[in-house]
CSV table of C-alpha atoms in Angstrom, one decimal:
chain,number,residue,atom,x,y,z
A,1,MET,CA,78.7,82.4,-29.1
A,2,ALA,CA,76.1,80.0,-27.9
A,3,ASP,CA,77.9,79.9,-24.5
A,4,TYR,CA,77.8,83.6,-24.1
A,5,GLY,CA,74.2,83.5,-25.2
A,6,LEU,CA,73.2,81.5,-22.1
A,7,TYR,CA,75.1,83.8,-19.8
A,8,LEU,CA,73.1,86.7,-21.3
A,9,VAL,CA,69.8,84.8,-20.7
A,10,ILE,CA,70.9,84.2,-17.1
A,11,ILE,CA,71.5,87.9,-16.6
A,12,VAL,CA,68.4,89.2,-18.3
A,13,ALA,CA,65.8,86.5,-17.6
A,14,GLY,CA,67.4,85.2,-14.4
A,15,TRP,CA,69.1,88.0,-12.5
A,16,LEU,CA,67.0,91.0,-13.7
A,17,ALA,CA,63.7,89.0,-13.6
A,18,THR,CA,64.2,88.2,-9.9
A,19,ASP,CA,66.2,91.2,-8.6
A,20,MET,CA,63.8,93.7,-10.0
A,21,TRP,CA,61.1,92.4,-7.6
A,22,ARG,CA,63.7,92.5,-4.7
A,23,TRP,CA,64.5,96.1,-5.6
A,24,LEU,CA,60.8,97.1,-5.8
A,25,GLY,CA,60.5,95.4,-2.4
A,26,VAL,CA,63.2,97.6,-1.0
A,27,ILE,CA,61.6,100.7,-2.4
A,28,ALA,CA,58.2,99.7,-1.0
A,29,GLY,CA,59.6,98.5,2.3
A,30,ASN,CA,61.5,101.8,2.7
A,31,ARG,CA,58.2,103.6,2.8
A,32,LEU,CA,56.6,101.3,5.3
A,33,GLN,CA,56.7,102.5,8.9
A,34,GLU,CA,57.1,99.9,11.6
A,35,GLY,CA,53.7,99.5,13.2
A,36,SER,CA,51.8,100.9,10.3
A,37,GLU,CA,48.7,99.2,8.8
A,38,ALA,CA,50.4,99.0,5.4
A,39,LEU,CA,53.2,96.9,6.9
A,40,ALA,CA,50.7,94.7,8.6
A,41,TRP,CA,49.1,94.0,5.1
A,42,VAL,CA,52.4,93.4,3.4
A,43,ARG,CA,53.4,91.0,6.2
A,44,ALA,CA,50.1,89.2,5.8
A,45,VAL,CA,50.7,88.9,2.0
A,46,ALA,CA,54.3,87.7,2.4
A,47,THR,CA,53.3,85.1,5.0
A,48,ALA,CA,50.4,83.8,3.0
A,49,LEU,CA,52.6,83.5,0.0
A,50,VAL,CA,55.3,81.6,1.8
A,51,MET,CA,52.8,79.3,3.4
A,52,ALA,CA,51.1,78.7,0.1
A,53,VAL,CA,54.5,77.7,-1.4
A,54,THR,CA,55.2,75.5,1.6
A,55,ALA,CA,51.9,73.8,1.5
A,56,LYS,CA,52.3,73.1,-2.2
A,57,LEU,CA,55.7,71.7,-1.5
A,58,ILE,CA,54.2,69.2,1.0
A,59,GLU,CA,51.5,68.2,-1.6
A,60,GLN,CA,54.2,67.7,-4.1
A,61,LEU,CA,56.2,65.5,-1.7
A,62,LYS,CA,53.2,63.4,-0.9
A,63,ASN,CA,52.5,62.9,-4.6
A,64,GLU,CA,56.1,62.0,-5.3
A,65,ARG,CA,56.1,59.4,-2.5
A,66,GLN,CA,52.9,57.9,-3.9
A,67,ALA,CA,54.4,57.7,-7.3
A,68,ILE,CA,57.5,55.9,-6.0
A,69,GLU,CA,55.3,53.4,-4.1
A,70,ASP,CA,53.1,52.8,-7.1
A,71,LYS,CA,56.1,52.3,-9.3
A,72,SER,CA,57.7,49.8,-7.0
A,73,LYS,CA,54.4,48.0,-6.5
A,74,MET,CA,54.0,47.7,-10.2
A,75,GLY,CA,57.6,46.5,-10.5
A,76,LEU,CA,57.0,43.7,-8.0
A,77,GLU,CA,53.8,42.6,-9.7
A,78,ARG,CA,55.6,42.5,-13.0
A,79,ILE,CA,58.4,40.5,-11.5
A,80,SER,CA,56.1,38.0,-9.9
A,81,LEU,CA,54.3,37.6,-13.1
A,82,ILE,CA,57.7,37.0,-14.9
A,83,VAL,CA,58.8,34.5,-12.3
A,84,GLN,CA,55.6,32.6,-12.5
A,85,ALA,CA,56.0,32.4,-16.3
A,86,TRP,CA,59.7,31.5,-15.8
A,87,ARG,CA,58.8,28.6,-13.6
A,88,ASN,CA,56.3,27.2,-16.1
A,89,ARG,CA,58.6,27.7,-19.0
A,90,THR,CA,61.6,26.1,-17.3
A,91,LYS,CA,59.6,23.1,-16.2
A,92,ARG,CA,58.3,22.6,-19.6
A,93,LEU,CA,61.8,22.9,-21.1
A,94,ILE,CA,63.1,20.4,-18.7
A,95,GLU,CA,60.3,18.0,-19.5
A,96,ASP,CA,61.1,18.5,-23.2
A,97,ARG,CA,64.7,17.8,-22.5
A,98,SER,CA,65.5,20.8,-24.8
A,99,VAL,CA,67.2,22.2,-21.7
A,100,GLN,CA,70.3,20.4,-22.8
A,101,TRP,CA,70.7,22.7,-25.6
A,102,TRP,CA,71.0,26.0,-23.6
A,103,SER,CA,71.9,24.9,-20.2
A,104,ASN,CA,75.7,25.2,-20.9
A,105,TRP,CA,75.5,28.7,-22.3
A,106,GLY,CA,74.1,31.9,-20.9
A,107,LYS,CA,71.2,30.1,-19.3
A,108,HIS,CA,69.9,33.0,-17.4
A,109,THR,CA,70.0,35.1,-20.5
A,110,ALA,CA,68.0,32.4,-22.3
A,111,GLU,CA,65.6,32.2,-19.4
A,112,LEU,CA,65.1,35.9,-19.3
A,113,GLN,CA,64.4,36.0,-23.0
A,114,LEU,CA,61.8,33.3,-22.7
A,115,LEU,CA,60.3,35.0,-19.7
A,116,ARG,CA,60.2,38.3,-21.5
A,117,VAL,CA,58.3,36.6,-24.3
A,118,ASP,CA,55.9,35.1,-21.7
A,119,ALA,CA,55.6,38.4,-19.9
A,120,GLU,CA,54.8,40.3,-23.0
A,121,ASN,CA,52.3,37.8,-24.2
A,122,PRO,CA,50.6,36.7,-21.1
A,123,GLN,CA,47.5,35.3,-22.9
A,124,LYS,CA,49.7,33.4,-25.4
A,125,ASP,CA,49.4,29.6,-25.2
A,126,ASP,CA,52.4,28.3,-23.4
A,127,ASP,CA,52.7,25.0,-25.4
A,128,ASP,CA,55.0,26.2,-28.1
A,129,CYS,CA,58.7,26.3,-27.2
A,130,TYR,CA,60.7,29.1,-28.7
A,131,MET,CA,64.0,28.0,-30.2
A,132,LEU,CA,66.2,31.1,-30.2
A,133,THR,CA,69.4,31.9,-31.9
A,134,LYS,CA,72.5,33.1,-30.1
A,135,GLU,CA,72.0,36.5,-31.8
A,136,ASP,CA,68.6,36.8,-30.4
A,137,PHE,CA,69.9,36.1,-26.9
A,138,THR,CA,72.6,38.7,-27.2
A,139,ALA,CA,70.3,41.4,-28.5
A,140,VAL,CA,67.7,40.7,-25.8
A,141,LYS,CA,70.3,40.4,-23.1
A,142,ASP,CA,71.4,43.9,-23.5
A,143,GLU,CA,67.8,45.2,-23.5
A,144,LEU,CA,67.1,43.2,-20.3
A,145,ALA,CA,70.2,44.4,-18.7
A,146,ASP,CA,68.9,48.0,-19.2
A,147,ASP,CA,65.5,46.9,-17.8
A,148,PHE,CA,66.9,45.4,-14.7
A,149,VAL,CA,69.4,48.2,-14.1
A,150,THR,CA,66.5,50.4,-13.4
A,151,LEU,CA,65.0,48.1,-10.7
A,152,ALA,CA,65.5,49.2,-7.1
A,153,ASP,CA,67.8,47.2,-4.8
A,154,GLU,CA,64.9,45.8,-2.9
A,155,GLN,CA,63.3,44.5,-6.1
A,156,LEU,CA,66.6,43.0,-7.3
A,157,ALA,CA,66.9,41.2,-4.0
A,158,VAL,CA,63.4,39.6,-4.5
A,159,VAL,CA,64.4,38.6,-8.0
A,160,ARG,CA,67.6,37.0,-6.8
A,161,HIS,CA,65.7,35.2,-4.1
A,162,LEU,CA,63.2,33.8,-6.6
A,163,VAL,CA,66.0,32.9,-9.0
A,164,ALA,CA,67.8,30.9,-6.3
A,165,GLN,CA,64.5,29.2,-5.5
A,166,LEU,CA,64.0,28.5,-9.1
A,167,ASP,CA,67.4,26.9,-9.5
A,168,ASP,CA,66.6,24.6,-6.6
A,169,ASP,CA,63.3,23.7,-8.2
A,170,ARG,CA,65.0,22.9,-11.5
A,171,LEU,CA,67.6,20.8,-9.8
A,172,ASP,CA,64.9,18.9,-8.0
A,173,ASN,CA,63.2,18.3,-11.3
A,174,GLN,CA,66.3,17.2,-13.0
A,175,ILE,CA,67.1,14.8,-10.3
B,1,MET,CA,79.1,105.0,21.0
B,2,SER,CA,82.5,105.5,19.3
B,3,SER,CA,82.8,104.5,15.7
B,4,VAL,CA,85.5,101.9,16.6
B,5,SER,CA,83.2,100.0,19.0
B,6,SER,CA,80.3,100.3,16.5
B,7,ASP,CA,82.5,98.8,13.8
B,8,LEU,CA,83.5,96.0,16.1
B,9,SER,CA,79.9,95.2,17.0
B,10,GLN,CA,79.0,95.3,13.3
B,11,THR,CA,81.7,92.7,12.6
B,12,ARG,CA,80.4,90.7,15.5
B,13,TRP,CA,76.9,90.6,14.1
B,14,PHE,CA,78.2,89.8,10.6
B,15,LEU,CA,80.0,86.8,12.1
B,16,ALA,CA,76.9,85.9,14.0
B,17,GLY,CA,75.0,85.9,10.7
B,18,MET,CA,77.7,83.8,9.1
B,19,ARG,CA,77.3,81.1,11.9
B,20,GLY,CA,73.7,80.8,10.6
B,21,LEU,CA,75.3,78.6,7.9
B,22,PHE,CA,75.2,75.8,10.5
B,23,SER,CA,71.5,76.2,11.2
B,24,LEU,CA,69.0,73.5,10.1
B,25,PRO,CA,67.4,75.6,7.2
B,26,ALA,CA,70.9,76.4,5.8
B,27,ILE,CA,71.9,72.8,5.9
B,28,ILE,CA,68.7,71.7,4.2
B,29,LEU,CA,69.2,74.4,1.6
B,30,MET,CA,72.7,73.1,0.9
B,31,VAL,CA,71.4,69.7,0.3
B,32,SER,CA,68.8,71.1,-2.1
B,33,PHE,CA,71.7,72.8,-4.0
B,34,VAL,CA,73.5,69.6,-4.3
B,35,GLY,CA,70.3,68.3,-5.9
B,36,PHE,CA,70.3,71.4,-8.1
B,37,SER,CA,73.8,70.7,-9.3
B,38,ALA,CA,72.6,67.2,-10.4
B,39,PHE,CA,69.6,68.8,-12.1
B,40,ALA,CA,71.7,71.3,-13.9
B,41,LEU,CA,74.1,68.6,-15.2
B,42,GLU,CA,71.1,66.5,-16.4
B,43,SER,CA,69.6,69.5,-18.2
B,44,GLY,CA,72.9,70.2,-20.1
B,45,ILE,CA,73.9,73.3,-18.2
B,46,SER,CA,77.6,73.6,-17.7
B,47,ARG,CA,79.4,73.8,-14.4
B,48,SER,CA,80.3,77.5,-14.7
B,49,GLU,CA,76.8,78.3,-16.0
B,50,ALA,CA,75.2,76.5,-13.0
B,51,MET,CA,77.5,78.4,-10.6
B,52,PHE,CA,76.8,81.7,-12.3
B,53,MET,CA,73.1,81.1,-12.1
B,54,THR,CA,73.3,80.3,-8.4
B,55,ALA,CA,75.1,83.5,-7.6
B,56,MET,CA,73.0,85.7,-9.9
B,57,VAL,CA,69.5,84.4,-9.5
B,58,TRP,CA,69.8,82.7,-6.0
B,59,ALA,CA,66.1,81.8,-5.5
B,60,LEU,CA,65.9,78.1,-6.2
B,61,PRO,CA,62.4,77.9,-7.7
B,62,ALA,CA,63.3,80.8,-10.1
B,63,LYS,CA,66.4,78.8,-11.2
B,64,MET,CA,64.4,75.6,-11.8
B,65,ILE,CA,62.0,77.6,-14.0
B,66,LEU,CA,64.9,79.3,-15.8
B,67,ILE,CA,66.5,76.0,-16.7
B,68,GLY,CA,63.2,74.4,-17.6
B,69,THR,CA,62.1,77.1,-20.0
B,70,VAL,CA,65.6,77.6,-21.5
B,71,THR,CA,66.0,73.9,-22.2
B,72,SER,CA,62.6,73.8,-23.7
B,73,GLY,CA,63.8,76.3,-26.3
B,74,ALA,CA,61.6,79.2,-25.2
B,75,ASN,CA,62.7,82.7,-26.4
B,76,LEU,CA,64.2,85.3,-24.1
B,77,LEU,CA,61.0,87.1,-23.5
B,78,ALA,CA,59.1,84.0,-22.6
B,79,VAL,CA,61.8,82.9,-20.2
B,80,PHE,CA,61.9,86.4,-18.7
B,81,LEU,CA,58.1,86.3,-18.2
B,82,ALA,CA,58.1,82.9,-16.7
B,83,VAL,CA,60.9,83.6,-14.2
B,84,SER,CA,59.5,87.1,-13.2
B,85,LEU,CA,56.0,85.7,-12.6
B,86,SER,CA,57.4,83.2,-10.2
B,87,SER,CA,59.5,85.8,-8.5
B,88,ILE,CA,56.8,88.4,-7.7
B,89,ARG,CA,56.6,86.9,-4.2
B,90,LEU,CA,60.1,88.3,-3.5
B,91,MET,CA,58.7,91.8,-3.4
B,92,PRO,CA,56.4,91.5,-0.4
B,93,MET,CA,59.0,89.3,1.2
B,94,VAL,CA,61.7,92.0,0.9
B,95,ALA,CA,59.2,94.8,1.7
B,96,SER,CA,58.2,93.1,5.0
B,97,LEU,CA,61.9,92.5,5.9
B,98,VAL,CA,63.2,96.0,5.2
B,99,PRO,CA,61.3,97.9,8.0
B,100,GLU,CA,62.6,95.2,10.4
B,101,MET,CA,66.2,95.7,9.6
B,102,ARG,CA,66.9,99.2,8.5
B,103,THR,CA,67.8,102.1,10.8
B,104,SER,CA,67.4,105.8,10.1
B,105,ARG,CA,71.0,105.7,8.9
B,106,THR,CA,70.9,102.6,6.7
B,107,PRO,CA,71.6,103.7,3.1
B,108,THR,CA,69.1,102.6,0.5
B,109,TRP,CA,71.9,101.3,-1.8
B,110,LEU,CA,73.0,98.9,0.9
B,111,LEU,CA,69.4,97.5,1.2
B,112,LEU,CA,69.2,97.2,-2.6
B,113,VAL,CA,72.5,95.2,-2.6
B,114,LEU,CA,71.4,93.0,0.4
B,115,SER,CA,68.0,92.4,-1.1
B,116,HIS,CA,69.7,90.1,-3.6
B,117,PHE,CA,70.3,87.6,-0.8
B,118,VAL,CA,66.6,87.3,0.0
B,119,ALA,CA,64.9,84.0,-0.8
B,120,ILE,CA,62.5,81.9,1.2
B,121,THR,CA,65.2,80.3,3.5
B,122,ALA,CA,66.9,83.7,4.3
B,123,TRP,CA,63.5,85.3,4.8
B,124,VAL,CA,62.3,82.7,7.2
B,125,PHE,CA,65.7,82.7,9.0
B,126,ALA,CA,65.8,86.5,9.3
B,127,MET,CA,62.2,86.9,10.4
B,128,GLY,CA,62.8,84.3,13.1
B,129,ARG,CA,66.2,85.5,14.4
B,130,PHE,CA,65.8,89.3,14.2
B,131,LYS,CA,64.1,89.5,17.6
B,132,ASP,CA,67.4,88.4,19.2
B,133,VAL,CA,69.5,90.9,17.2
B,134,PRO,CA,69.5,94.6,18.2
B,135,ARG,CA,68.3,96.8,15.4
B,136,GLU,CA,71.7,98.3,14.8
B,137,GLY,CA,73.1,94.8,14.1
B,138,ARG,CA,70.4,93.5,11.9
B,139,VAL,CA,71.8,94.7,8.5
B,140,ALA,CA,75.2,93.2,9.4
B,141,PHE,CA,73.6,90.0,10.6
B,142,PHE,CA,71.6,89.6,7.5
B,143,ALA,CA,74.5,90.4,5.3
B,144,GLY,CA,76.7,87.8,7.1
B,145,PHE,CA,74.0,85.2,6.7
B,146,GLY,CA,73.0,86.0,3.1
B,147,ILE,CA,76.5,86.5,1.6
B,148,THR,CA,77.8,83.4,3.3
B,149,LEU,CA,74.9,81.2,2.2
B,150,VAL,CA,75.1,82.4,-1.5
B,151,THR,CA,78.9,82.0,-1.6
B,152,VAL,CA,79.0,78.6,0.0
B,153,ASN,CA,76.1,77.3,-2.2
B,154,THR,CA,77.7,78.6,-5.4
B,155,ALA,CA,81.0,76.8,-4.4
B,156,LEU,CA,78.9,73.7,-3.5
B,157,VAL,CA,77.2,73.6,-6.9
B,158,GLY,CA,80.7,73.8,-8.5
B,159,VAL,CA,82.1,71.0,-6.4
B,160,CYS,CA,79.2,68.7,-6.6
B,161,TYR,CA,78.5,69.2,-10.3
B,162,GLY,CA,79.1,65.8,-11.9
B,163,LEU,CA,79.9,64.2,-8.5
B,164,VAL,CA,76.4,63.5,-7.3
B,165,ALA,CA,74.1,61.9,-9.8
B,166,ALA,CA,71.0,61.8,-7.7
B,167,PHE,CA,69.9,61.1,-4.1
B,168,PRO,CA,68.1,57.8,-3.4
B,169,PRO,CA,64.4,58.8,-3.6
B,170,VAL,CA,63.8,58.1,0.1
B,171,VAL,CA,66.8,60.1,1.3
B,172,ALA,CA,65.7,63.0,-0.9
B,173,ALA,CA,62.2,62.8,0.3
B,174,VAL,CA,63.2,62.9,4.0
B,175,LEU,CA,65.6,65.8,3.4
B,176,PHE,CA,63.3,67.9,1.4
B,177,PHE,CA,60.4,67.2,3.8
B,178,LEU,CA,62.5,68.9,6.5
B,179,THR,CA,62.2,72.2,4.5
B,180,PRO,CA,58.4,72.7,4.9
B,181,VAL,CA,58.5,71.3,8.4
B,182,TYR,CA,61.1,74.0,9.3
B,183,PHE,CA,59.1,76.7,7.5
B,184,ILE,CA,55.9,75.8,9.3
B,185,ALA,CA,57.5,75.5,12.7
B,186,SER,CA,59.6,78.6,12.4
B,187,ILE,CA,57.0,81.0,11.0
B,188,TRP,CA,54.4,79.8,13.5
B,189,ALA,CA,56.7,80.1,16.5
B,190,THR,CA,58.2,83.4,15.6
B,191,GLY,CA,55.0,85.1,14.2
B,192,ARG,CA,54.7,87.9,16.8
B,193,GLN,CA,51.7,89.7,15.2
B,194,SER,CA,48.3,88.1,15.1
B,195,VAL,CA,48.1,89.0,11.4
B,196,VAL,CA,51.0,86.6,10.7
B,197,LYS,CA,49.3,83.6,12.3
B,198,ILE,CA,46.0,84.3,10.5
B,199,ALA,CA,47.9,84.6,7.2
B,200,PHE,CA,49.8,81.4,8.0
B,201,VAL,CA,46.5,79.5,8.3
B,202,ILE,CA,44.9,81.0,5.3
B,203,GLY,CA,48.1,80.4,3.2
B,204,VAL,CA,48.4,76.7,4.2
B,205,VAL,CA,44.7,76.1,3.4
B,206,SER,CA,44.4,78.1,0.3
B,207,GLY,CA,47.7,77.1,-1.3
B,208,PRO,CA,46.8,73.5,-2.2
B,209,LEU,CA,43.2,74.4,-2.7
B,210,LEU,CA,43.9,77.1,-5.3
B,211,ALA,CA,46.6,74.8,-6.9
B,212,LEU,CA,43.6,72.6,-7.9
B,213,LEU,CA,41.3,75.5,-8.9
B,214,VAL,CA,43.6,77.9,-10.7
B,215,PRO,CA,46.9,76.2,-11.4
B,216,GLY,CA,49.7,78.6,-12.3
B,217,PHE,CA,48.3,81.6,-10.5
B,218,ASP,CA,47.6,79.8,-7.2
B,219,ILE,CA,50.5,81.2,-5.3
B,220,LEU,CA,49.8,84.8,-6.4
B,221,ILE,CA,46.1,84.5,-5.5
B,222,ALA,CA,46.8,82.8,-2.3
B,223,GLY,CA,49.3,85.4,-1.4
B,224,LEU,CA,47.5,88.6,-2.4
B,225,GLY,CA,44.0,87.5,-1.8
B,226,GLY,CA,44.7,85.3,1.2
B,227,GLY,CA,47.1,87.9,2.7
B,228,THR,CA,44.5,90.7,2.2
B,229,LEU,CA,41.8,88.5,3.7
B,230,ALA,CA,44.0,87.7,6.7
B,231,TYR,CA,44.7,91.4,7.1
B,232,LEU,CA,41.0,92.3,7.1
B,233,ILE,CA,40.2,89.6,9.5
B,234,ASP,CA,43.0,90.7,11.8
B,235,ARG,CA,42.1,94.4,11.5
B,236,TYR,CA,38.3,94.3,11.9
B,237,LEU,CA,37.7,91.1,13.8
B,238,VAL,CA,40.7,90.3,16.0
B,239,ARG,CA,42.3,93.7,16.8
B,240,SER,CA,39.1,95.6,17.1
B,241,GLU,CA,38.3,93.5,20.2
B,242,LYS,CA,41.6,94.2,21.8
B,243,PRO,CA,42.4,97.7,23.2
B,244,VAL,CA,46.2,97.4,22.5
B,245,PRO,CA,46.6,96.9,18.7
B,246,ILE,CA,50.3,96.6,17.9
B,247,PRO,CA,52.2,95.4,21.0
B,248,ASP,CA,55.8,95.0,20.1
B,249,ALA,CA,56.5,97.8,17.6
B,250,ALA,CA,57.3,100.4,20.3
B,251,THR,CA,60.0,98.3,22.0
B,252,GLU,CA,61.8,97.8,18.8
B,253,GLU,CA,62.0,101.5,18.0
B,254,VAL,CA,64.0,102.0,21.1
B,255,ILE,CA,67.6,100.9,20.4
């Protein structure tokens, strides 16, 4: 029943609502003589309408483009903040030698979790090290996976690059 | 002219119209309909409903509004009002097209049927191409273009439904940017009457301006008010200075 309901809506509020104007257009257009003043006016109205729609379309495209740019800029800023926090955190962990505890298991997950905490509390004093349970990691890992899935390819490439760099830094530190 | 050769030439113009499927505006429109199939899926509209909508409503903005209001849970009357308000522009578009394509023998029922295939793309295409088509062939030419475009896009919505999730934003932006570029180039290049060019300029300027001042009614006001203004400027300022007012109407009357 619900299925047929939508078809009815399409017929009444879709087909009828658009085609009645087309039919009125035929009736009006049939009375217009080529070269008449009335046709010149109708032509002017139709052209102004179409151009207004077109100009609005361009505005909309400009706004969408701006939105995409803003979003990706925000994304990059957030990532660089995270990476900065990541570095600090990792260095501290290494210094504390607590790194042993999580280095064998899901280290990226653990790092991401720590980063997330850092990123969400940027003002928070960095001195306290969080000791997290496996359950915490797993829960947050899924969340983060969702987060990072929405990143654009270009942003992911930046993240990967920074992660690679970070790994080198950490190795240097460990050695 | 015998009826056999007349039928043959009608078929020829119908086929010529069909070939319009491979024109730039038709291809851009098809891309837009691929995007529409993704939008329909996202909005919870089924494949067959999306196809039915494409064939029955045809005008893309009207369909977007239809889906938007239906999924927001509006009642039938509210949906009807929203869609019909957005579709008023179809009336002057059809009204300005009809005197260009009918002959003294064109039956009104045929024009009523063919008017269903009028939407912005078909209007711009027809207004641009009609000058190369003899008056006798224009109805067949438009029928060939319009029917093919609706049929192909209905099939396209059915095929692409569920296949294409979304375009990468950049690709979509480039493709959809071609639509206004085509409209602008085509209407300006093919506008034979001075009134069309004046209305073009007024429409381009007043559209975005009125969108800020009176959102919701901007297109209507830009069309009716802007069009009337363009007509008055043309009639009393531009044409009053020239001794020959309507240059190309006479040649078109001769078949």
